[in-house]
Amino acid sequence: MRFVARTISLILLVIAVIAGLVDAIQSVAANRPVLTPLLDAWSATSPDTLALLGGVFEEHLPGWVWDPGALWVLAQPAFAVFLALAFLFYILGYRRAKPAGRFAA
């Protein structure tokens, strides 16, 4: 389970870095900070899955989960959302250090 969580964390971290680089390049080109919301990035890459997710949320979950909850997350910058998810999966896959130390028997 730790391996899977760490692998997902790495993939999400790579996506966050790519999204951050895209925003940085657009910011340099526009001479102002540009932060692409997750909703815009997702609708540009795969609008069908975004519509599918919205349908699943509205069909199986209460209305307040989609409207204020999920739409708030989708309005945040894409790199920040992926970075937060990468950190969450890193925490899930984190292995604590042994209390006795590295060379203890």
mmCIF file of N, CA and C in Angstrom, residues 6 19 23 25-26 28 31 39 48 50 52 59 62 82 87 93 95:
data_model
loop_
_atom_site.group_PDB
_atom_site.id
_atom_site.type_symbol
_atom_site.label_atom_id
_atom_site.label_comp_id
_atom_site.label_asym_id
_atom_site.label_seq_id
_atom_site.Cartn_x
_atom_site.Cartn_y
_atom_site.Cartn_z
ATOM 1 N N ARG A 6 3.041 6.132 -2.616
ATOM 2 C CA ARG A 6 4.220 6.894 -3.019
ATOM 3 C C ARG A 6 4.276 7.091 -4.531
ATOM 4 N N ALA A 19 2.178 21.698 -14.467
ATOM 5 C CA ALA A 19 1.180 22.776 -14.425
ATOM 6 C C ALA A 19 1.815 24.084 -13.952
ATOM 7 N N ASP A 23 2.129 27.634 -16.100
ATOM 8 C CA ASP A 23 1.733 28.924 -15.545
ATOM 9 C C ASP A 23 2.895 29.909 -15.542
ATOM 10 N N ILE A 25 5.490 29.968 -17.613
ATOM 11 C CA ILE A 25 5.747 30.396 -18.990
ATOM 12 C C ILE A 25 4.702 31.407 -19.435
ATOM 13 N N GLN A 26 3.433 31.150 -19.110
ATOM 14 C CA GLN A 26 2.384 32.105 -19.466
ATOM 15 C C GLN A 26 2.541 33.417 -18.712
ATOM 16 N N VAL A 28 5.416 34.793 -17.750
ATOM 17 C CA VAL A 28 6.508 35.543 -18.378
ATOM 18 C C VAL A 28 6.033 36.154 -19.690
ATOM 19 N N ASN A 31 3.655 39.130 -18.856
ATOM 20 C CA ASN A 31 4.192 40.157 -17.953
ATOM 21 C C ASN A 31 3.307 40.397 -16.743
ATOM 22 N N LEU A 39 -10.329 23.930 -13.192
ATOM 23 C CA LEU A 39 -11.490 23.765 -14.078
ATOM 24 C C LEU A 39 -11.117 24.084 -15.526
ATOM 25 N N ASP A 48 -14.897 15.585 -21.395
ATOM 26 C CA ASP A 48 -15.828 14.468 -21.176
ATOM 27 C C ASP A 48 -15.725 13.926 -19.751
ATOM 28 N N LEU A 50 -14.684 15.576 -17.149
ATOM 29 C CA LEU A 50 -15.191 16.606 -16.240
ATOM 30 C C LEU A 50 -16.714 16.544 -16.156
ATOM 31 N N LEU A 52 -18.498 13.880 -16.784
ATOM 32 C CA LEU A 52 -18.796 12.619 -16.101
ATOM 33 C C LEU A 52 -18.671 12.776 -14.595
ATOM 34 N N GLU A 59 -25.481 13.022 -9.029
ATOM 35 C CA GLU A 59 -26.381 11.882 -8.937
ATOM 36 C C GLU A 59 -26.251 11.133 -7.606
ATOM 37 N N PRO A 62 -25.007 14.538 -2.104
ATOM 38 C CA PRO A 62 -25.876 15.697 -1.881
ATOM 39 C C PRO A 62 -25.414 16.895 -2.704
ATOM 40 N N PHE A 82 -2.862 19.837 -7.381
ATOM 41 C CA PHE A 82 -2.056 18.630 -7.569
ATOM 42 C C PHE A 82 -0.942 18.532 -6.528
ATOM 43 N N PHE A 87 1.057 15.801 -1.698
ATOM 44 C CA PHE A 87 1.450 15.814 -0.293
ATOM 45 C C PHE A 87 0.589 14.857 0.526
ATOM 46 N N GLY A 93 1.756 7.352 2.407
ATOM 47 C CA GLY A 93 2.785 6.364 2.151
ATOM 48 C C GLY A 93 4.037 6.540 2.979
ATOM 49 N N ARG A 95 6.730 6.252 5.841
ATOM 50 C CA ARG A 95 7.138 5.237 6.804
ATOM 51 C C ARG A 95 7.916 5.935 7.921
#
